[in-house]
Amino acid sequence: MLRLVAHRLGPPGEVLSVEPADLPQPEPSGVVVRMLSSAINPSDRLTISGAYPHRTALPFIPGYEGVGIVEATGREVHGLHAGQRVLPLGSAGGWQTFKGSPGRWCVPVPDDLTDDQAATAYINPLTARLMLRAIAPAPGASIGINAAASAIGRMLVRMVHAAGARPVAIVRSSRARALLEDEPVAEVVFDGTALPLLDAGLDAVGGASGTALAAAVKPGGPFLHYGLLSGEPLPPGLQRQSSAAVQLFWLRAWVHAASREQLCEAMAEVFGDIRSGLVRTTVEARYPLEEFRRALAHDASPHRSGKVLLTLV
Ligand SMILES: NC(=O)c1ccc[n+]([C@@H]2O[C@H](COP(=O)([O-])OP(=O)(O)OC[C@H]3O[C@@H](n4cnc5c(N)ncnc54)[C@H](OP(=O)(O)O)[C@@H]3O)[C@@H](O)[C@H]2O)c1
């Protein structure tokens, strides 16, 4: 049993170390999952770096997204059994070989999905699907999406297009624009240039890009702020001052408020999105847990265009 542990918060490559640990025993209502593969996501890096110190207990084992096989179940767990492939959602801890998880947050994975698809099925695909539900785009509506070439940006582009609306992709570089070449974008606009009038905006960037996007959304149109790629917050007061309907979207808040039925239902929709090709996560590299520093450096590379996974078997 090995795990990646942070005993203090700070730069992930500096504060994490690989440690041996005892095999966890399942809680009465919990399961122990033998992890196969876990993704590295911006939310992992942010948490390790100390962005949410009030809710990050130390020592901290990162990894919000990954797939594994049920190893053992607690006596109160029904509907899950040893040998079943599951996504243990709703908590960190995927960057270790065995993760203890409440049974209610373990979602069985259909057999036809690959381990790569399963390991990346949660954070971005579910967020994209829920945000699409929230903005409910009308046919022909123009939807602004910044960081449009990011993993979630590309999913949003396809979902908006599939809903009959017009994805307006906002990018910051020609490299990002090239990554969108095969995607169904209606229009590509560079950050810092004039945006068309939009029916809704989806902001993963914050700062100047998010502020400009909010200003382009028509009065009363939804503007969902869900990421801080620039590291700069939106101006305080934007929520009050903007004529758009500004809201924050955090997957964590949705998942923690959802019932098991709602969670499984939403994940069933996501599995359908994966099968239909609306959700296609490119996996660019896989590294064993022991090589986590190389994995983190690859993930931080400006040339990366797909997800980096940690393999745990
Ligand atoms: N709120 C939630 O619950 C939730 C859920 C899922 C994801 N998210 C957020 O969604 C964002 C994207 O996640 P992801 O997994 O799709 O990321 P990703 O695939 O790792 O892609 C990030 C890409 O965004 C671009 N980027 C970085 N900084 C930027 C900036 N300042 N302005 C514009 N583009 C920038 C970079 O591409 P280029 O270098 O090519 O521009 C980078 O490759 C993250 O902020 C993440 O936290 C939030």
PDB file of N, CA and C in Angstrom, residues 165-239:
ATOM      1  N   ALA A 165     -27.145  25.084 -30.192  1.00  0.00           N
ATOM      2  CA  ALA A 165     -26.728  26.480 -29.954  1.00  0.00           C
ATOM      3  C   ALA A 165     -25.357  26.716 -30.594  1.00  0.00           C
ATOM      4  N   ARG A 166     -24.837  27.970 -30.471  1.00  0.00           N
ATOM      5  CA  ARG A 166     -23.601  28.379 -31.147  1.00  0.00           C
ATOM      6  C   ARG A 166     -22.479  28.551 -30.126  1.00  0.00           C
ATOM      7  N   PRO A 167     -21.492  27.639 -30.107  1.00  0.00           N
ATOM      8  CA  PRO A 167     -20.372  27.829 -29.179  1.00  0.00           C
ATOM      9  C   PRO A 167     -19.422  28.907 -29.683  1.00  0.00           C
ATOM     10  N   VAL A 168     -19.258  29.973 -28.913  1.00  0.00           N
ATOM     11  CA  VAL A 168     -18.292  31.027 -29.252  1.00  0.00           C
ATOM     12  C   VAL A 168     -17.061  30.758 -28.381  1.00  0.00           C
ATOM     13  N   ALA A 169     -15.992  30.274 -29.039  1.00  0.00           N
ATOM     14  CA  ALA A 169     -14.799  29.829 -28.305  1.00  0.00           C
ATOM     15  C   ALA A 169     -13.851  30.995 -28.101  1.00  0.00           C
ATOM     16  N   ILE A 170     -13.474  31.232 -26.832  1.00  0.00           N
ATOM     17  CA  ILE A 170     -12.532  32.314 -26.518  1.00  0.00           C
ATOM     18  C   ILE A 170     -11.216  31.657 -26.103  1.00  0.00           C
ATOM     19  N   VAL A 171     -10.123  32.006 -26.787  1.00  0.00           N
ATOM     20  CA  VAL A 171      -8.817  31.374 -26.532  1.00  0.00           C
ATOM     21  C   VAL A 171      -7.778  32.465 -26.342  1.00  0.00           C
ATOM     22  N   ARG A 172      -6.617  32.049 -25.807  1.00  0.00           N
ATOM     23  CA  ARG A 172      -5.584  33.072 -25.585  1.00  0.00           C
ATOM     24  C   ARG A 172      -4.385  32.896 -26.511  1.00  0.00           C
ATOM     25  N   SER A 173      -4.360  31.851 -27.335  1.00  0.00           N
ATOM     26  CA  SER A 173      -3.177  31.613 -28.167  1.00  0.00           C
ATOM     27  C   SER A 173      -3.562  30.899 -29.455  1.00  0.00           C
ATOM     28  N   SER A 174      -2.664  30.997 -30.452  1.00  0.00           N
ATOM     29  CA  SER A 174      -2.947  30.274 -31.706  1.00  0.00           C
ATOM     30  C   SER A 174      -2.836  28.776 -31.488  1.00  0.00           C
ATOM     31  N   ARG A 175      -2.026  28.385 -30.496  1.00  0.00           N
ATOM     32  CA  ARG A 175      -1.931  26.959 -30.185  1.00  0.00           C
ATOM     33  C   ARG A 175      -3.311  26.440 -29.726  1.00  0.00           C
ATOM     34  N   ALA A 176      -3.959  27.203 -28.848  1.00  0.00           N
ATOM     35  CA  ALA A 176      -5.280  26.798 -28.365  1.00  0.00           C
ATOM     36  C   ALA A 176      -6.275  26.795 -29.524  1.00  0.00           C
ATOM     37  N   ARG A 177      -6.144  27.771 -30.404  1.00  0.00           N
ATOM     38  CA  ARG A 177      -7.050  27.838 -31.547  1.00  0.00           C
ATOM     39  C   ARG A 177      -6.891  26.585 -32.425  1.00  0.00           C
ATOM     40  N   ALA A 178      -5.637  26.161 -32.617  1.00  0.00           N
ATOM     41  CA  ALA A 178      -5.369  24.981 -33.444  1.00  0.00           C
ATOM     42  C   ALA A 178      -5.981  23.722 -32.808  1.00  0.00           C
ATOM     43  N   LEU A 179      -5.983  23.670 -31.465  1.00  0.00           N
ATOM     44  CA  LEU A 179      -6.560  22.496 -30.793  1.00  0.00           C
ATOM     45  C   LEU A 179      -8.072  22.387 -31.036  1.00  0.00           C
ATOM     46  N   LEU A 180      -8.674  23.502 -31.455  1.00  0.00           N
ATOM     47  CA  LEU A 180     -10.125  23.504 -31.677  1.00  0.00           C
ATOM     48  C   LEU A 180     -10.501  23.257 -33.138  1.00  0.00           C
ATOM     49  N   GLU A 181      -9.474  23.008 -33.955  1.00  0.00           N
ATOM     50  CA  GLU A 181      -9.701  22.890 -35.402  1.00  0.00           C
ATOM     51  C   GLU A 181     -10.807  21.887 -35.759  1.00  0.00           C
ATOM     52  N   ASP A 182     -10.822  20.742 -35.052  1.00  0.00           N
ATOM     53  CA  ASP A 182     -11.810  19.707 -35.401  1.00  0.00           C
ATOM     54  C   ASP A 182     -13.065  19.788 -34.537  1.00  0.00           C
ATOM     55  N   GLU A 183     -13.191  20.838 -33.755  1.00  0.00           N
ATOM     56  CA  GLU A 183     -14.364  20.954 -32.870  1.00  0.00           C
ATOM     57  C   GLU A 183     -15.423  21.849 -33.536  1.00  0.00           C
ATOM     58  N   PRO A 184     -16.707  21.636 -33.175  1.00  0.00           N
ATOM     59  CA  PRO A 184     -17.785  22.358 -33.858  1.00  0.00           C
ATOM     60  C   PRO A 184     -17.999  23.785 -33.324  1.00  0.00           C
ATOM     61  N   VAL A 185     -16.942  24.610 -33.380  1.00  0.00           N
ATOM     62  CA  VAL A 185     -17.095  25.984 -32.882  1.00  0.00           C
ATOM     63  C   VAL A 185     -17.779  26.842 -33.943  1.00  0.00           C
ATOM     64  N   ALA A 186     -18.629  27.771 -33.488  1.00  0.00           N
ATOM     65  CA  ALA A 186     -19.295  28.675 -34.436  1.00  0.00           C
ATOM     66  C   ALA A 186     -18.370  29.843 -34.758  1.00  0.00           C
ATOM     67  N   GLU A 187     -17.519  30.208 -33.802  1.00  0.00           N
ATOM     68  CA  GLU A 187     -16.689  31.400 -33.918  1.00  0.00           C
ATOM     69  C   GLU A 187     -15.559  31.282 -32.904  1.00  0.00           C
ATOM     70  N   VAL A 188     -14.343  31.730 -33.309  1.00  0.00           N
ATOM     71  CA  VAL A 188     -13.237  31.749 -32.338  1.00  0.00           C
ATOM     72  C   VAL A 188     -12.832  33.207 -32.130  1.00  0.00           C
ATOM     73  N   VAL A 189     -12.696  33.621 -30.888  1.00  0.00           N
ATOM     74  CA  VAL A 189     -12.314  34.996 -30.565  1.00  0.00           C
ATOM     75  C   VAL A 189     -11.119  34.936 -29.619  1.00  0.00           C
ATOM     76  N   PHE A 190     -10.132  35.812 -29.830  1.00  0.00           N
ATOM     77  CA  PHE A 190      -8.979  35.831 -28.923  1.00  0.00           C
ATOM     78  C   PHE A 190      -9.295  36.679 -27.694  1.00  0.00           C
ATOM     79  N   ASP A 191      -8.812  36.213 -26.531  1.00  0.00           N
ATOM     80  CA  ASP A 191      -8.921  37.004 -25.303  1.00  0.00           C
ATOM     81  C   ASP A 191      -8.393  38.402 -25.574  1.00  0.00           C
ATOM     82  N   GLY A 192      -9.076  39.412 -25.064  1.00  0.00           N
ATOM     83  CA  GLY A 192      -8.591  40.784 -25.236  1.00  0.00           C
ATOM     84  C   GLY A 192      -9.150  41.465 -26.474  1.00  0.00           C
ATOM     85  N   THR A 193      -9.853  40.733 -27.344  1.00  0.00           N
ATOM     86  CA  THR A 193     -10.487  41.382 -28.501  1.00  0.00           C
ATOM     87  C   THR A 193     -11.999  41.426 -28.268  1.00  0.00           C
ATOM     88  N   ALA A 194     -12.705  42.219 -29.106  1.00  0.00           N
ATOM     89  CA  ALA A 194     -14.133  42.461 -28.838  1.00  0.00           C
ATOM     90  C   ALA A 194     -14.951  41.175 -28.986  1.00  0.00           C
ATOM     91  N   LEU A 195     -15.839  40.956 -28.028  1.00  0.00           N
ATOM     92  CA  LEU A 195     -16.708  39.774 -28.071  1.00  0.00           C
ATOM     93  C   LEU A 195     -18.054  40.164 -28.674  1.00  0.00           C
ATOM     94  N   PRO A 196     -18.715  39.230 -29.368  1.00  0.00           N
ATOM     95  CA  PRO A 196     -20.078  39.519 -29.837  1.00  0.00           C
ATOM     96  C   PRO A 196     -21.053  39.493 -28.648  1.00  0.00           C
ATOM     97  N   LEU A 197     -22.280  39.942 -28.861  1.00  0.00           N
ATOM     98  CA  LEU A 197     -23.308  39.855 -27.813  1.00  0.00           C
ATOM     99  C   LEU A 197     -23.636  38.371 -27.610  1.00  0.00           C
ATOM    100  N   LEU A 198     -23.655  37.944 -26.343  1.00  0.00           N
ATOM    101  CA  LEU A 198     -23.828  36.518 -26.041  1.00  0.00           C
ATOM    102  C   LEU A 198     -25.093  36.286 -25.224  1.00  0.00           C
ATOM    103  N   ASP A 199     -25.676  35.097 -25.379  1.00  0.00           N
ATOM    104  CA  ASP A 199     -26.841  34.740 -24.572  1.00  0.00           C
ATOM    105  C   ASP A 199     -26.439  34.182 -23.214  1.00  0.00           C
ATOM    106  N   ALA A 200     -25.219  33.610 -23.135  1.00  0.00           N
ATOM    107  CA  ALA A 200     -24.723  33.073 -21.853  1.00  0.00           C
ATOM    108  C   ALA A 200     -23.208  32.990 -21.920  1.00  0.00           C
ATOM    109  N   GLY A 201     -22.573  32.917 -20.749  1.00  0.00           N
ATOM    110  CA  GLY A 201     -21.112  32.817 -20.695  1.00  0.00           C
ATOM    111  C   GLY A 201     -20.691  31.767 -19.681  1.00  0.00           C
ATOM    112  N   LEU A 202     -19.619  31.017 -20.021  1.00  0.00           N
ATOM    113  CA  LEU A 202     -19.076  29.997 -19.116  1.00  0.00           C
ATOM    114  C   LEU A 202     -17.615  30.343 -18.898  1.00  0.00           C
ATOM    115  N   ASP A 203     -17.280  30.727 -17.668  1.00  0.00           N
ATOM    116  CA  ASP A 203     -15.968  31.321 -17.385  1.00  0.00           C
ATOM    117  C   ASP A 203     -15.102  30.410 -16.533  1.00  0.00           C
ATOM    118  N   ALA A 204     -13.994  29.921 -17.119  1.00  0.00           N
ATOM    119  CA  ALA A 204     -13.031  29.094 -16.376  1.00  0.00           C
ATOM    120  C   ALA A 204     -11.789  29.883 -16.006  1.00  0.00           C
ATOM    121  N   VAL A 205     -11.759  31.191 -16.328  1.00  0.00           N
ATOM    122  CA  VAL A 205     -10.499  31.945 -16.261  1.00  0.00           C
ATOM    123  C   VAL A 205     -10.501  32.998 -15.159  1.00  0.00           C
ATOM    124  N   GLY A 206     -11.638  33.680 -14.938  1.00  0.00           N
ATOM    125  CA  GLY A 206     -11.651  34.807 -13.996  1.00  0.00           C
ATOM    126  C   GLY A 206     -10.880  35.991 -14.557  1.00  0.00           C
ATOM    127  N   GLY A 207     -10.473  36.934 -13.695  1.00  0.00           N
ATOM    128  CA  GLY A 207      -9.666  38.089 -14.098  1.00  0.00           C
ATOM    129  C   GLY A 207     -10.259  38.844 -15.278  1.00  0.00           C
ATOM    130  N   ALA A 208      -9.377  39.333 -16.159  1.00  0.00           N
ATOM    131  CA  ALA A 208      -9.813  40.177 -17.277  1.00  0.00           C
ATOM    132  C   ALA A 208     -10.684  39.393 -18.264  1.00  0.00           C
ATOM    133  N   SER A 209     -10.324  38.136 -18.515  1.00  0.00           N
ATOM    134  CA  SER A 209     -11.091  37.335 -19.472  1.00  0.00           C
ATOM    135  C   SER A 209     -12.517  37.116 -18.979  1.00  0.00           C
ATOM    136  N   GLY A 210     -12.657  36.756 -17.694  1.00  0.00           N
ATOM    137  CA  GLY A 210     -13.989  36.528 -17.131  1.00  0.00           C
ATOM    138  C   GLY A 210     -14.806  37.812 -17.087  1.00  0.00           C
ATOM    139  N   THR A 211     -14.146  38.932 -16.761  1.00  0.00           N
ATOM    140  CA  THR A 211     -14.852  40.213 -16.680  1.00  0.00           C
ATOM    141  C   THR A 211     -15.388  40.611 -18.055  1.00  0.00           C
ATOM    142  N   ALA A 212     -14.570  40.424 -19.089  1.00  0.00           N
ATOM    143  CA  ALA A 212     -14.992  40.767 -20.454  1.00  0.00           C
ATOM    144  C   ALA A 212     -16.130  39.851 -20.906  1.00  0.00           C
ATOM    145  N   LEU A 213     -16.035  38.601 -20.525  1.00  0.00           N
ATOM    146  CA  LEU A 213     -17.096  37.649 -20.912  1.00  0.00           C
ATOM    147  C   LEU A 213     -18.421  38.030 -20.246  1.00  0.00           C
ATOM    148  N   ALA A 214     -18.366  38.365 -18.939  1.00  0.00           N
ATOM    149  CA  ALA A 214     -19.603  38.758 -18.238  1.00  0.00           C
ATOM    150  C   ALA A 214     -20.222  39.991 -18.904  1.00  0.00           C
ATOM    151  N   ALA A 215     -19.348  40.932 -19.330  1.00  0.00           N
ATOM    152  CA  ALA A 215     -19.859  42.180 -19.936  1.00  0.00           C
ATOM    153  C   ALA A 215     -20.513  41.922 -21.293  1.00  0.00           C
ATOM    154  N   ALA A 216     -20.148  40.818 -21.952  1.00  0.00           N
ATOM    155  CA  ALA A 216     -20.697  40.540 -23.293  1.00  0.00           C
ATOM    156  C   ALA A 216     -22.031  39.804 -23.234  1.00  0.00           C
ATOM    157  N   VAL A 217     -22.380  39.288 -22.029  1.00  0.00           N
ATOM    158  CA  VAL A 217     -23.630  38.521 -21.911  1.00  0.00           C
ATOM    159  C   VAL A 217     -24.818  39.482 -21.828  1.00  0.00           C
ATOM    160  N   LYS A 218     -25.844  39.190 -22.578  1.00  0.00           N
ATOM    161  CA  LYS A 218     -27.010  40.096 -22.618  1.00  0.00           C
ATOM    162  C   LYS A 218     -27.673  40.202 -21.237  1.00  0.00           C
ATOM    163  N   PRO A 219     -28.364  41.298 -20.961  1.00  0.00           N
ATOM    164  CA  PRO A 219     -28.978  41.465 -19.637  1.00  0.00           C
ATOM    165  C   PRO A 219     -29.856  40.272 -19.269  1.00  0.00           C
ATOM    166  N   GLY A 220     -29.613  39.765 -18.064  1.00  0.00           N
ATOM    167  CA  GLY A 220     -30.403  38.637 -17.564  1.00  0.00           C
ATOM    168  C   GLY A 220     -29.898  37.281 -18.015  1.00  0.00           C
ATOM    169  N   GLY A 221     -28.951  37.254 -18.967  1.00  0.00           N
ATOM    170  CA  GLY A 221     -28.430  35.966 -19.452  1.00  0.00           C
ATOM    171  C   GLY A 221     -27.528  35.329 -18.408  1.00  0.00           C
ATOM    172  N   PRO A 222     -27.475  33.991 -18.358  1.00  0.00           N
ATOM    173  CA  PRO A 222     -26.647  33.338 -17.329  1.00  0.00           C
ATOM    174  C   PRO A 222     -25.149  33.448 -17.602  1.00  0.00           C
ATOM    175  N   PHE A 223     -24.389  33.733 -16.544  1.00  0.00           N
ATOM    176  CA  PHE A 223     -22.924  33.762 -16.599  1.00  0.00           C
ATOM    177  C   PHE A 223     -22.461  32.877 -15.454  1.00  0.00           C
ATOM    178  N   LEU A 224     -21.853  31.742 -15.796  1.00  0.00           N
ATOM    179  CA  LEU A 224     -21.388  30.807 -14.762  1.00  0.00           C
ATOM    180  C   LEU A 224     -19.879  30.897 -14.652  1.00  0.00           C
ATOM    181  N   HIS A 225     -19.402  31.233 -13.455  1.00  0.00           N
ATOM    182  CA  HIS A 225     -17.953  31.310 -13.191  1.00  0.00           C
ATOM    183  C   HIS A 225     -17.575  30.022 -12.477  1.00  0.00           C
ATOM    184  N   TYR A 226     -16.688  29.216 -13.102  1.00  0.00           N
ATOM    185  CA  TYR A 226     -16.394  27.900 -12.509  1.00  0.00           C
ATOM    186  C   TYR A 226     -14.908  27.599 -12.388  1.00  0.00           C
ATOM    187  N   GLY A 227     -14.041  28.530 -12.791  1.00  0.00           N
ATOM    188  CA  GLY A 227     -12.607  28.236 -12.678  1.00  0.00           C
ATOM    189  C   GLY A 227     -11.803  29.520 -12.604  1.00  0.00           C
ATOM    190  N   LEU A 228     -10.546  29.368 -12.187  1.00  0.00           N
ATOM    191  CA  LEU A 228      -9.686  30.527 -11.925  1.00  0.00           C
ATOM    192  C   LEU A 228      -8.325  30.301 -12.578  1.00  0.00           C
ATOM    193  N   LEU A 229      -8.346  29.914 -13.874  1.00  0.00           N
ATOM    194  CA  LEU A 229      -7.080  29.568 -14.537  1.00  0.00           C
ATOM    195  C   LEU A 229      -6.094  30.727 -14.530  1.00  0.00           C
ATOM    196  N   SER A 230      -6.600  31.974 -14.533  1.00  0.00           N
ATOM    197  CA  SER A 230      -5.688  33.122 -14.541  1.00  0.00           C
ATOM    198  C   SER A 230      -5.078  33.357 -13.164  1.00  0.00           C
ATOM    199  N   GLY A 231      -5.665  32.752 -12.140  1.00  0.00           N
ATOM    200  CA  GLY A 231      -5.219  33.029 -10.768  1.00  0.00           C
ATOM    201  C   GLY A 231      -5.772  34.351 -10.249  1.00  0.00           C
ATOM    202  N   GLU A 232      -6.500  35.089 -11.110  1.00  0.00           N
ATOM    203  CA  GLU A 232      -7.059  36.404 -10.723  1.00  0.00           C
ATOM    204  C   GLU A 232      -8.558  36.260 -10.496  1.00  0.00           C
ATOM    205  N   PRO A 233      -9.070  36.696  -9.345  1.00  0.00           N
ATOM    206  CA  PRO A 233     -10.522  36.608  -9.150  1.00  0.00           C
ATOM    207  C   PRO A 233     -11.279  37.587 -10.035  1.00  0.00           C
ATOM    208  N   LEU A 234     -12.564  37.404 -10.137  1.00  0.00           N
ATOM    209  CA  LEU A 234     -13.415  38.409 -10.790  1.00  0.00           C
ATOM    210  C   LEU A 234     -13.487  39.610  -9.856  1.00  0.00           C
ATOM    211  N   PRO A 235     -13.738  40.829 -10.405  1.00  0.00           N
ATOM    212  CA  PRO A 235     -13.784  41.992  -9.513  1.00  0.00           C
ATOM    213  C   PRO A 235     -14.864  41.823  -8.450  1.00  0.00           C
ATOM    214  N   PRO A 236     -14.559  42.232  -7.201  1.00  0.00           N
ATOM    215  CA  PRO A 236     -15.607  42.145  -6.178  1.00  0.00           C
ATOM    216  C   PRO A 236     -16.773  43.036  -6.609  1.00  0.00           C
ATOM    217  N   GLY A 237     -17.973  42.573  -6.411  1.00  0.00           N
ATOM    218  CA  GLY A 237     -19.124  43.401  -6.798  1.00  0.00           C
ATOM    219  C   GLY A 237     -19.647  43.076  -8.180  1.00  0.00           C
ATOM    220  N   LEU A 238     -18.926  42.225  -8.949  1.00  0.00           N
ATOM    221  CA  LEU A 238     -19.398  41.910 -10.308  1.00  0.00           C
ATOM    222  C   LEU A 238     -20.812  41.329 -10.262  1.00  0.00           C
ATOM    223  N   GLN A 239     -21.041  40.480  -9.243  1.00  0.00           N
ATOM    224  CA  GLN A 239     -22.339  39.832  -9.115  1.00  0.00           C
ATOM    225  C   GLN A 239     -23.469  40.864  -9.030  1.00  0.00           C
TER     226      GLN A 239
END
